[in-house]
Amino acid sequence: MSVVIDISDLPLERVSFAVSPLAELGALLHVLAEPSHHPGLREWAAETTGALSPDLADRLHEADILWRSTRSDLFLPSGGVGDLSGELDALDRLDDDSFVVAAVEISCSTSFGHPRPSPLRDTRDRRRARELAAARGLRQAAFADRLLDDPPAVRAWLRNLLEDCEQAFFGEVWQRVRAQLSADARDKTQVLGRQGLAQALAAVSPAISLDSAHARIVIDKLQDGRVTGTEAGLVFLPTAFGWPHLVVRDAHGDRPVVQYPAALPNESPSLPLETVQQRLEAVAHPVRLRLCRTLARGAHSTTELADAYGLTPPEVSRHVAVLKKAGLIKTRREGRYVLHELDLQLVSRLGPDLLGNALR
């Protein structure tokens, strides 16, 4: 599975790295709404939430469909304005249809949608937007109703909410991380100019690669999707608070946006999805699962395993080969015997690796 960005019609000089305070605010609002996604930020989220005024906390809850599960396109601008006020001004210049379409990108679908009529004009889209919001809660449904009934009023309400967030906590955070994000964007721009797109993508994330033969960028994610780059360009936005997420915005004709973590945590990054899937499939077989129980307790030969489980040595060898190909066991020779043992450290990573791919 992967999200593919078609760059066949994208001039490479239009690939850029920028910083966006609005995108960073969106990442922080997501952390406040889903701190379990970000273990390293739980303390910050608890302290910040506890310091919010009841009114601000209540309004954030009302609008959290914009950033809780799926980030609204409103929070993934093309960057380059430099300050939150300027990016909010850009939102104010959107027509009602564009504003509403960007705001209701809240589907939990695993694939990207295609350009479609505005919910303000299409009855089916309007019904879908209401149903998606209603599934998140009564307050969220009421917010969606107001958005669809009076977009200018909600636009003003949302701007006021985000400005209050800047006063309450974001302004201080942005001053602290802005230099870091700007430096990261500059570094990636230099890699792009000196070493090319493939190396720049590798510097962004080990989950992103260039398939030059097919003129596409491949992002290893637990979803399928296709985004088309245009002459308008492609923008990468670093975030100090995004890990483990890699967020992709299909701008439907505008510049697509990829928001990526500027720094990875100290623990090992998640393995590619293909490797995780191979390892899960290897241990899913009931016979191999029982073999893992024994191999977790120490090194054993094929003959020992066959005798313990009433299998023939060739049968055991086939199952051991699958586990070995998945990298789950270590093998060593003792005299004329070959001994197999479960790699406990690697197996202990299966859960985090699966979760990392699910959250990416």
mmCIF file of C-alpha atoms in Angstrom:
data_model
loop_
_atom_site.group_PDB
_atom_site.id
_atom_site.type_symbol
_atom_site.label_atom_id
_atom_site.label_comp_id
_atom_site.label_asym_id
_atom_site.label_seq_id
_atom_site.Cartn_x
_atom_site.Cartn_y
_atom_site.Cartn_z
ATOM 1 C CA MET A 1 0.000 0.000 0.000
ATOM 2 C CA SER A 2 1.185 3.509 -0.718
ATOM 3 C CA VAL A 3 0.233 7.043 -1.599
ATOM 4 C CA VAL A 4 1.659 7.969 -4.990
ATOM 5 C CA ILE A 5 2.317 11.515 -6.161
ATOM 6 C CA ASP A 6 2.432 11.640 -9.951
ATOM 7 C CA ILE A 7 5.172 14.107 -10.920
ATOM 8 C CA SER A 8 5.195 13.463 -14.675
ATOM 9 C CA ASP A 9 3.823 16.969 -15.316
ATOM 10 C CA LEU A 10 5.588 18.606 -12.372
ATOM 11 C CA PRO A 11 8.607 20.823 -13.128
ATOM 12 C CA LEU A 12 11.245 19.805 -10.586
ATOM 13 C CA GLU A 13 12.137 23.439 -9.953
ATOM 14 C CA ARG A 14 8.623 23.809 -8.531
ATOM 15 C CA VAL A 15 9.343 21.321 -5.720
ATOM 16 C CA SER A 16 9.944 23.385 -2.609
ATOM 17 C CA PHE A 17 10.335 23.295 1.163
ATOM 18 C CA ALA A 18 8.633 25.940 3.303
ATOM 19 C CA VAL A 19 7.345 26.581 6.805
ATOM 20 C CA SER A 20 3.731 27.203 7.724
ATOM 21 C CA PRO A 21 2.510 28.386 11.138
ATOM 22 C CA LEU A 22 -1.043 27.378 10.231
ATOM 23 C CA ALA A 23 0.077 23.829 9.422
ATOM 24 C CA GLU A 24 2.031 23.719 12.698
ATOM 25 C CA LEU A 25 -1.024 24.931 14.604
ATOM 26 C CA GLY A 26 -3.053 22.185 12.941
ATOM 27 C CA ALA A 27 -0.476 19.615 14.070
ATOM 28 C CA LEU A 28 -0.639 20.935 17.646
ATOM 29 C CA LEU A 29 -4.437 20.894 17.698
ATOM 30 C CA HIS A 30 -4.289 17.269 16.600
ATOM 31 C CA VAL A 31 -1.877 16.493 19.447
ATOM 32 C CA LEU A 32 -4.304 18.080 21.931
ATOM 33 C CA ALA A 33 -7.195 16.059 20.491
ATOM 34 C CA GLU A 34 -5.298 12.741 20.192
ATOM 35 C CA PRO A 35 -2.355 12.739 22.645
ATOM 36 C CA SER A 36 -2.227 8.923 22.504
ATOM 37 C CA HIS A 37 -0.784 9.263 18.976
ATOM 38 C CA HIS A 38 2.155 11.221 20.382
ATOM 39 C CA PRO A 39 3.550 9.606 23.561
ATOM 40 C CA GLY A 40 6.421 12.070 23.765
ATOM 41 C CA LEU A 41 4.007 15.009 23.856
ATOM 42 C CA ARG A 42 1.486 13.705 26.401
ATOM 43 C CA GLU A 43 2.877 15.844 29.206
ATOM 44 C CA TRP A 44 2.781 18.978 27.052
ATOM 45 C CA ALA A 45 -0.763 18.149 25.891
ATOM 46 C CA ALA A 46 -1.978 17.608 29.465
ATOM 47 C CA GLU A 47 -0.413 20.843 30.702
ATOM 48 C CA THR A 48 -1.717 22.869 27.762
ATOM 49 C CA THR A 49 -5.212 21.427 27.973
ATOM 50 C CA GLY A 50 -5.311 22.054 31.707
ATOM 51 C CA ALA A 51 -4.363 25.703 31.204
ATOM 52 C CA LEU A 52 -7.051 26.420 28.581
ATOM 53 C CA SER A 53 -9.983 28.575 29.573
ATOM 54 C CA PRO A 54 -13.266 26.631 29.691
ATOM 55 C CA ASP A 55 -14.608 28.688 26.783
ATOM 56 C CA LEU A 56 -11.601 27.995 24.543
ATOM 57 C CA ALA A 57 -11.573 24.295 25.445
ATOM 58 C CA ASP A 58 -15.288 24.094 24.624
ATOM 59 C CA ARG A 59 -14.834 25.743 21.222
ATOM 60 C CA LEU A 60 -11.894 23.492 20.370
ATOM 61 C CA HIS A 61 -14.030 20.460 21.141
ATOM 62 C CA GLU A 62 -16.810 21.787 18.928
ATOM 63 C CA ALA A 63 -14.545 22.141 15.883
ATOM 64 C CA ASP A 64 -12.231 19.155 16.425
ATOM 65 C CA ILE A 65 -13.531 17.319 13.348
ATOM 66 C CA LEU A 66 -11.167 19.640 11.485
ATOM 67 C CA TRP A 67 -8.065 18.097 13.060
ATOM 68 C CA ARG A 68 -8.811 15.049 15.237
ATOM 69 C CA SER A 69 -8.929 12.038 12.919
ATOM 70 C CA THR A 70 -8.190 13.552 9.533
ATOM 71 C CA ARG A 71 -6.558 16.954 9.077
ATOM 72 C CA SER A 72 -8.753 19.375 7.186
ATOM 73 C CA ASP A 73 -7.169 20.838 4.061
ATOM 74 C CA LEU A 74 -7.549 24.244 5.700
ATOM 75 C CA PHE A 75 -4.562 23.344 7.887
ATOM 76 C CA LEU A 76 -2.254 22.345 5.038
ATOM 77 C CA PRO A 77 -1.587 25.561 3.099
ATOM 78 C CA SER A 78 1.164 25.855 0.534
ATOM 79 C CA GLY A 79 3.344 27.821 2.956
ATOM 80 C CA GLY A 80 5.618 30.758 2.427
ATOM 81 C CA VAL A 81 3.511 33.521 4.032
ATOM 82 C CA GLY A 82 5.609 33.561 7.178
ATOM 83 C CA ASP A 83 3.070 34.384 9.871
ATOM 84 C CA LEU A 84 -0.253 33.041 11.055
ATOM 85 C CA SER A 85 -2.117 36.269 10.358
ATOM 86 C CA GLY A 86 -1.077 36.194 6.704
ATOM 87 C CA GLU A 87 -2.211 32.590 6.281
ATOM 88 C CA LEU A 88 -5.543 33.364 7.933
ATOM 89 C CA ASP A 89 -5.908 36.285 5.539
ATOM 90 C CA ALA A 90 -5.424 33.811 2.682
ATOM 91 C CA LEU A 91 -8.253 31.683 4.074
ATOM 92 C CA ASP A 92 -10.431 34.773 4.215
ATOM 93 C CA ARG A 93 -9.864 35.284 0.490
ATOM 94 C CA LEU A 94 -11.226 31.840 -0.400
ATOM 95 C CA ASP A 95 -14.700 31.810 -1.874
ATOM 96 C CA ASP A 96 -17.371 30.001 0.144
ATOM 97 C CA ASP A 97 -17.292 26.876 -2.030
ATOM 98 C CA SER A 98 -13.508 26.471 -1.734
ATOM 99 C CA PHE A 99 -13.585 27.127 1.999
ATOM 100 C CA VAL A 100 -16.316 24.558 2.654
ATOM 101 C CA VAL A 101 -14.757 21.884 0.405
ATOM 102 C CA ALA A 102 -11.438 22.269 2.257
ATOM 103 C CA ALA A 103 -13.152 22.250 5.657
ATOM 104 C CA VAL A 104 -15.165 19.073 5.094
ATOM 105 C CA GLU A 105 -12.160 16.936 4.088
ATOM 106 C CA ILE A 106 -12.797 14.903 7.234
ATOM 107 C CA SER A 107 -13.492 11.465 5.793
ATOM 108 C CA CYS A 108 -11.901 8.400 7.402
ATOM 109 C CA SER A 109 -11.565 6.877 3.908
ATOM 110 C CA THR A 110 -8.201 5.243 3.162
ATOM 111 C CA SER A 111 -8.066 6.713 -0.332
ATOM 112 C CA PHE A 112 -8.003 10.252 -1.578
ATOM 113 C CA GLY A 113 -11.186 11.736 -2.912
ATOM 114 C CA HIS A 114 -11.511 13.290 -6.335
ATOM 115 C CA PRO A 115 -12.587 16.819 -7.192
ATOM 116 C CA ARG A 116 -16.300 17.065 -6.624
ATOM 117 C CA PRO A 117 -19.034 19.698 -6.397
ATOM 118 C CA SER A 118 -19.226 21.816 -3.281
ATOM 119 C CA PRO A 119 -21.584 20.621 -0.516
ATOM 120 C CA LEU A 120 -23.147 24.041 -0.887
ATOM 121 C CA ARG A 121 -24.297 23.045 -4.366
ATOM 122 C CA ASP A 122 -24.585 19.252 -4.360
ATOM 123 C CA THR A 123 -27.267 17.615 -2.215
ATOM 124 C CA ARG A 124 -25.461 14.280 -1.919
ATOM 125 C CA ASP A 125 -22.212 15.948 -0.854
ATOM 126 C CA ARG A 126 -24.113 18.023 1.682
ATOM 127 C CA ARG A 127 -25.721 14.904 3.152
ATOM 128 C CA ARG A 128 -22.366 13.103 3.259
ATOM 129 C CA ALA A 129 -20.689 15.992 5.084
ATOM 130 C CA ARG A 130 -23.489 16.071 7.676
ATOM 131 C CA GLU A 131 -23.330 12.296 8.210
ATOM 132 C CA LEU A 132 -19.546 12.285 8.653
ATOM 133 C CA ALA A 133 -19.767 15.054 11.223
ATOM 134 C CA ALA A 134 -22.693 13.445 13.038
ATOM 135 C CA ALA A 135 -20.661 10.259 13.479
ATOM 136 C CA ARG A 136 -18.131 12.284 15.512
ATOM 137 C CA GLY A 137 -20.654 13.711 17.990
ATOM 138 C CA LEU A 138 -23.579 16.072 18.515
ATOM 139 C CA ARG A 139 -21.416 19.177 18.912
ATOM 140 C CA GLN A 140 -19.485 18.326 15.758
ATOM 141 C CA ALA A 141 -22.742 17.764 13.851
ATOM 142 C CA ALA A 142 -23.978 21.172 14.967
ATOM 143 C CA PHE A 143 -20.703 22.725 13.822
ATOM 144 C CA ALA A 144 -21.065 21.131 10.373
ATOM 145 C CA ASP A 145 -24.641 22.385 10.137
ATOM 146 C CA ARG A 146 -23.493 25.931 10.858
ATOM 147 C CA LEU A 147 -20.650 25.569 8.342
ATOM 148 C CA LEU A 148 -23.022 24.485 5.594
ATOM 149 C CA ASP A 149 -25.733 26.988 6.440
ATOM 150 C CA ASP A 150 -23.555 30.085 6.946
ATOM 151 C CA PRO A 151 -19.942 29.699 5.735
ATOM 152 C CA PRO A 152 -18.951 33.381 6.272
ATOM 153 C CA ALA A 153 -20.032 33.270 9.923
ATOM 154 C CA VAL A 154 -18.117 30.035 10.563
ATOM 155 C CA ARG A 155 -15.073 31.389 8.739
ATOM 156 C CA ALA A 156 -15.029 34.400 11.090
ATOM 157 C CA TRP A 157 -15.695 32.151 14.106
ATOM 158 C CA LEU A 158 -12.834 29.826 13.138
ATOM 159 C CA ARG A 159 -10.399 32.680 12.613
ATOM 160 C CA ASN A 160 -11.262 34.036 16.051
ATOM 161 C CA LEU A 161 -10.728 30.565 17.529
ATOM 162 C CA LEU A 162 -7.299 30.174 15.941
ATOM 163 C CA GLU A 163 -6.245 33.663 17.006
ATOM 164 C CA ASP A 164 -7.270 32.800 20.567
ATOM 165 C CA CYS A 165 -5.133 29.646 20.309
ATOM 166 C CA GLU A 166 -2.211 31.817 19.245
ATOM 167 C CA GLN A 167 -2.671 33.965 22.343
ATOM 168 C CA ALA A 168 -3.212 31.014 24.682
ATOM 169 C CA PHE A 169 -0.365 28.695 23.665
ATOM 170 C CA PHE A 170 0.615 28.673 19.996
ATOM 171 C CA GLY A 171 2.418 32.004 19.865
ATOM 172 C CA GLU A 172 4.978 30.883 22.430
ATOM 173 C CA VAL A 173 5.397 27.490 20.777
ATOM 174 C CA TRP A 174 5.822 28.986 17.313
ATOM 175 C CA GLN A 175 8.548 31.355 18.498
ATOM 176 C CA ARG A 176 10.345 28.352 19.967
ATOM 177 C CA VAL A 177 10.195 26.063 16.901
ATOM 178 C CA ARG A 178 10.164 28.489 13.985
ATOM 179 C CA ALA A 179 13.954 28.677 13.672
ATOM 180 C CA GLN A 180 14.240 24.882 13.801
ATOM 181 C CA LEU A 181 11.658 24.420 11.049
ATOM 182 C CA SER A 182 13.164 27.152 8.886
ATOM 183 C CA ALA A 183 16.604 25.533 9.215
ATOM 184 C CA ASP A 184 15.166 22.139 8.282
ATOM 185 C CA ALA A 185 13.467 23.588 5.198
ATOM 186 C CA ARG A 186 16.734 25.285 4.167
ATOM 187 C CA ASP A 187 18.722 22.088 4.651
ATOM 188 C CA LYS A 188 16.312 20.062 2.525
ATOM 189 C CA THR A 189 16.338 22.767 -0.150
ATOM 190 C CA GLN A 190 20.129 22.562 -0.302
ATOM 191 C CA VAL A 191 20.032 18.768 -0.595
ATOM 192 C CA LEU A 192 17.478 19.105 -3.389
ATOM 193 C CA GLY A 193 19.646 21.594 -5.280
ATOM 194 C CA ARG A 194 22.950 19.794 -4.826
ATOM 195 C CA GLN A 195 22.019 16.106 -4.802
ATOM 196 C CA GLY A 196 18.651 15.897 -6.505
ATOM 197 C CA LEU A 197 15.096 14.935 -5.658
ATOM 198 C CA ALA A 198 15.800 11.327 -4.645
ATOM 199 C CA GLN A 199 18.248 12.360 -1.935
ATOM 200 C CA ALA A 200 15.977 15.171 -0.752
ATOM 201 C CA LEU A 201 13.089 12.719 -0.342
ATOM 202 C CA ALA A 202 15.328 10.289 1.536
ATOM 203 C CA ALA A 203 16.278 13.146 3.866
ATOM 204 C CA VAL A 204 12.606 13.925 4.490
ATOM 205 C CA SER A 205 11.647 10.402 5.590
ATOM 206 C CA PRO A 206 12.731 6.789 5.055
ATOM 207 C CA ALA A 207 9.087 6.163 4.112
ATOM 208 C CA ILE A 208 9.350 8.373 0.998
ATOM 209 C CA SER A 209 11.135 7.359 -2.185
ATOM 210 C CA LEU A 210 11.433 8.405 -5.818
ATOM 211 C CA ASP A 211 10.340 6.016 -8.551
ATOM 212 C CA SER A 212 12.072 7.849 -11.372
ATOM 213 C CA ALA A 213 11.186 5.189 -13.956
ATOM 214 C CA HIS A 214 7.497 5.983 -13.497
ATOM 215 C CA ALA A 215 7.887 9.670 -12.605
ATOM 216 C CA ARG A 216 6.301 9.359 -9.201
ATOM 217 C CA ILE A 217 6.962 9.844 -5.519
ATOM 218 C CA VAL A 218 5.952 6.866 -3.380
ATOM 219 C CA ILE A 219 4.964 7.327 0.263
ATOM 220 C CA ASP A 220 4.800 4.111 2.276
ATOM 221 C CA LYS A 221 1.469 4.358 4.119
ATOM 222 C CA LEU A 222 -1.269 1.976 5.217
ATOM 223 C CA GLN A 223 -3.558 3.353 2.528
ATOM 224 C CA ASP A 224 -3.792 3.626 -1.234
ATOM 225 C CA GLY A 225 -4.070 6.957 -2.960
ATOM 226 C CA ARG A 226 -2.951 8.914 -5.961
ATOM 227 C CA VAL A 227 -2.148 12.607 -5.995
ATOM 228 C CA THR A 228 -1.302 14.479 -9.175
ATOM 229 C CA GLY A 229 1.380 17.125 -9.167
ATOM 230 C CA THR A 230 0.818 20.092 -11.436
ATOM 231 C CA GLU A 231 2.776 23.021 -12.796
ATOM 232 C CA ALA A 232 1.789 24.847 -9.606
ATOM 233 C CA GLY A 233 4.369 22.738 -7.774
ATOM 234 C CA LEU A 234 4.683 20.495 -4.723
ATOM 235 C CA VAL A 235 5.381 21.769 -1.215
ATOM 236 C CA PHE A 236 6.962 19.967 1.747
ATOM 237 C CA LEU A 237 6.264 21.424 5.201
ATOM 238 C CA PRO A 238 8.332 20.339 8.226
ATOM 239 C CA THR A 239 6.639 20.043 11.608
ATOM 240 C CA ALA A 240 8.129 19.727 15.077
ATOM 241 C CA PHE A 241 5.015 17.978 16.399
ATOM 242 C CA GLY A 242 3.927 15.655 13.603
ATOM 243 C CA TRP A 243 5.703 12.358 14.294
ATOM 244 C CA PRO A 244 4.644 9.617 13.516
ATOM 245 C CA HIS A 245 2.312 11.149 10.913
ATOM 246 C CA LEU A 246 3.112 11.892 7.281
ATOM 247 C CA VAL A 247 0.197 14.004 6.064
ATOM 248 C CA VAL A 248 -0.540 14.401 2.357
ATOM 249 C CA ARG A 249 -2.927 16.974 0.954
ATOM 250 C CA ASP A 250 -4.397 16.440 -2.497
ATOM 251 C CA ALA A 251 -5.165 20.017 -3.433
ATOM 252 C CA HIS A 252 -7.361 19.169 -6.457
ATOM 253 C CA GLY A 253 -5.440 21.278 -8.935
ATOM 254 C CA ASP A 254 -3.598 23.485 -6.446
ATOM 255 C CA ARG A 255 -0.137 22.643 -5.121
ATOM 256 C CA PRO A 256 -0.169 19.309 -3.252
ATOM 257 C CA VAL A 257 1.343 19.458 0.235
ATOM 258 C CA VAL A 258 3.280 16.919 2.308
ATOM 259 C CA GLN A 259 3.760 17.640 6.020
ATOM 260 C CA TYR A 260 6.611 15.626 7.516
ATOM 261 C CA PRO A 261 8.285 15.367 10.950
ATOM 262 C CA ALA A 262 11.383 17.551 11.064
ATOM 263 C CA ALA A 263 12.985 15.213 13.616
ATOM 264 C CA LEU A 264 12.510 11.556 14.440
ATOM 265 C CA PRO A 265 12.389 10.277 18.046
ATOM 266 C CA ASN A 266 15.297 8.402 19.566
ATOM 267 C CA GLU A 267 13.678 5.015 19.091
ATOM 268 C CA SER A 268 14.079 3.195 15.779
ATOM 269 C CA PRO A 269 11.695 4.375 13.056
ATOM 270 C CA SER A 270 8.973 2.016 11.904
ATOM 271 C CA LEU A 271 9.880 -0.565 9.292
ATOM 272 C CA PRO A 272 8.391 -0.461 5.793
ATOM 273 C CA LEU A 273 4.818 -1.717 5.653
ATOM 274 C CA GLU A 274 5.803 -4.620 3.354
ATOM 275 C CA THR A 275 8.251 -5.951 5.954
ATOM 276 C CA VAL A 276 5.745 -5.615 8.790
ATOM 277 C CA GLN A 277 3.087 -7.417 6.737
ATOM 278 C CA GLN A 278 5.514 -10.237 5.885
ATOM 279 C CA ARG A 279 6.371 -10.743 9.553
ATOM 280 C CA LEU A 280 2.759 -10.702 10.709
ATOM 281 C CA GLU A 281 1.835 -13.247 8.040
ATOM 282 C CA ALA A 282 4.781 -15.424 9.092
ATOM 283 C CA VAL A 283 3.576 -15.725 12.689
ATOM 284 C CA ALA A 284 -0.126 -15.923 11.770
ATOM 285 C CA HIS A 285 0.082 -19.621 10.828
ATOM 286 C CA PRO A 286 -0.873 -21.770 13.866
ATOM 287 C CA VAL A 287 2.060 -24.171 13.439
ATOM 288 C CA ARG A 288 4.602 -21.380 13.147
ATOM 289 C CA LEU A 289 3.051 -19.631 16.116
ATOM 290 C CA ARG A 290 3.574 -22.753 18.234
ATOM 291 C CA LEU A 291 7.129 -23.069 16.951
ATOM 292 C CA CYS A 292 7.725 -19.477 18.056
ATOM 293 C CA ARG A 293 6.703 -20.436 21.592
ATOM 294 C CA THR A 294 9.502 -22.998 21.737
ATOM 295 C CA LEU A 295 12.050 -20.901 19.860
ATOM 296 C CA ALA A 296 11.428 -18.013 22.258
ATOM 297 C CA ARG A 297 12.719 -20.187 25.095
ATOM 298 C CA GLY A 298 16.028 -21.042 23.474
ATOM 299 C CA ALA A 299 17.792 -22.448 20.425
ATOM 300 C CA HIS A 300 16.466 -25.743 19.027
ATOM 301 C CA SER A 301 17.294 -27.958 16.099
ATOM 302 C CA THR A 302 14.857 -29.001 13.381
ATOM 303 C CA THR A 303 14.878 -32.553 14.753
ATOM 304 C CA GLU A 304 13.920 -31.363 18.248
ATOM 305 C CA LEU A 305 11.072 -29.262 16.900
ATOM 306 C CA ALA A 306 9.784 -32.090 14.714
ATOM 307 C CA ASP A 307 9.803 -34.480 17.690
ATOM 308 C CA ALA A 308 8.093 -31.960 19.997
ATOM 309 C CA TYR A 309 5.227 -31.176 17.635
ATOM 310 C CA GLY A 310 4.764 -34.488 15.825
ATOM 311 C CA LEU A 311 5.912 -33.112 12.483
ATOM 312 C CA THR A 312 8.380 -34.393 9.918
ATOM 313 C CA PRO A 313 11.737 -32.590 9.682
ATOM 314 C CA PRO A 314 10.918 -31.330 6.142
ATOM 315 C CA GLU A 315 7.664 -29.806 7.448
ATOM 316 C CA VAL A 316 9.531 -28.019 10.225
ATOM 317 C CA SER A 317 12.194 -26.856 7.782
ATOM 318 C CA ARG A 318 9.539 -25.255 5.549
ATOM 319 C CA HIS A 319 7.997 -23.358 8.463
ATOM 320 C CA VAL A 320 11.395 -22.329 9.813
ATOM 321 C CA ALA A 321 12.321 -21.063 6.332
ATOM 322 C CA VAL A 322 9.286 -18.758 6.329
ATOM 323 C CA LEU A 323 10.212 -17.374 9.758
ATOM 324 C CA LYS A 324 13.828 -16.958 8.693
ATOM 325 C CA LYS A 325 12.885 -15.161 5.463
ATOM 326 C CA ALA A 326 10.805 -12.753 7.558
ATOM 327 C CA GLY A 327 13.864 -12.149 9.718
ATOM 328 C CA LEU A 328 12.192 -13.402 12.890
ATOM 329 C CA ILE A 329 14.712 -16.077 13.868
ATOM 330 C CA LYS A 330 18.470 -16.314 14.283
ATOM 331 C CA THR A 331 20.370 -19.415 13.183
ATOM 332 C CA ARG A 332 23.747 -20.771 14.259
ATOM 333 C CA ARG A 333 25.631 -24.033 13.820
ATOM 334 C CA GLU A 334 26.741 -26.212 16.749
ATOM 335 C CA GLY A 335 28.795 -29.105 15.383
ATOM 336 C CA ARG A 336 26.569 -31.023 13.006
ATOM 337 C CA TYR A 337 23.413 -29.344 14.286
ATOM 338 C CA VAL A 338 21.803 -26.124 13.047
ATOM 339 C CA LEU A 339 20.005 -24.364 15.872
ATOM 340 C CA HIS A 340 17.201 -21.830 15.455
ATOM 341 C CA GLU A 341 16.151 -19.193 17.981
ATOM 342 C CA LEU A 342 13.520 -16.468 17.978
ATOM 343 C CA ASP A 343 14.919 -12.926 17.744
ATOM 344 C CA LEU A 344 13.149 -11.563 20.830
ATOM 345 C CA GLN A 345 14.219 -7.953 20.339
ATOM 346 C CA LEU A 346 12.936 -7.917 16.780
ATOM 347 C CA VAL A 347 9.658 -9.641 17.649
ATOM 348 C CA SER A 348 9.086 -7.133 20.429
ATOM 349 C CA ARG A 349 9.125 -4.425 17.736
ATOM 350 C CA LEU A 350 6.192 -5.933 15.798
ATOM 351 C CA GLY A 351 3.595 -3.984 17.779
ATOM 352 C CA PRO A 352 5.345 -0.587 17.532
ATOM 353 C CA ASP A 353 6.171 -1.196 13.865
ATOM 354 C CA LEU A 354 2.535 -1.994 13.092
ATOM 355 C CA LEU A 355 1.322 1.023 15.063
ATOM 356 C CA GLY A 356 3.867 3.284 13.391
ATOM 357 C CA ASN A 357 2.593 2.258 9.958
ATOM 358 C CA ALA A 358 -1.030 2.624 11.030
ATOM 359 C CA LEU A 359 -0.454 6.161 12.322
ATOM 360 C CA ARG A 360 1.794 7.275 9.474
#
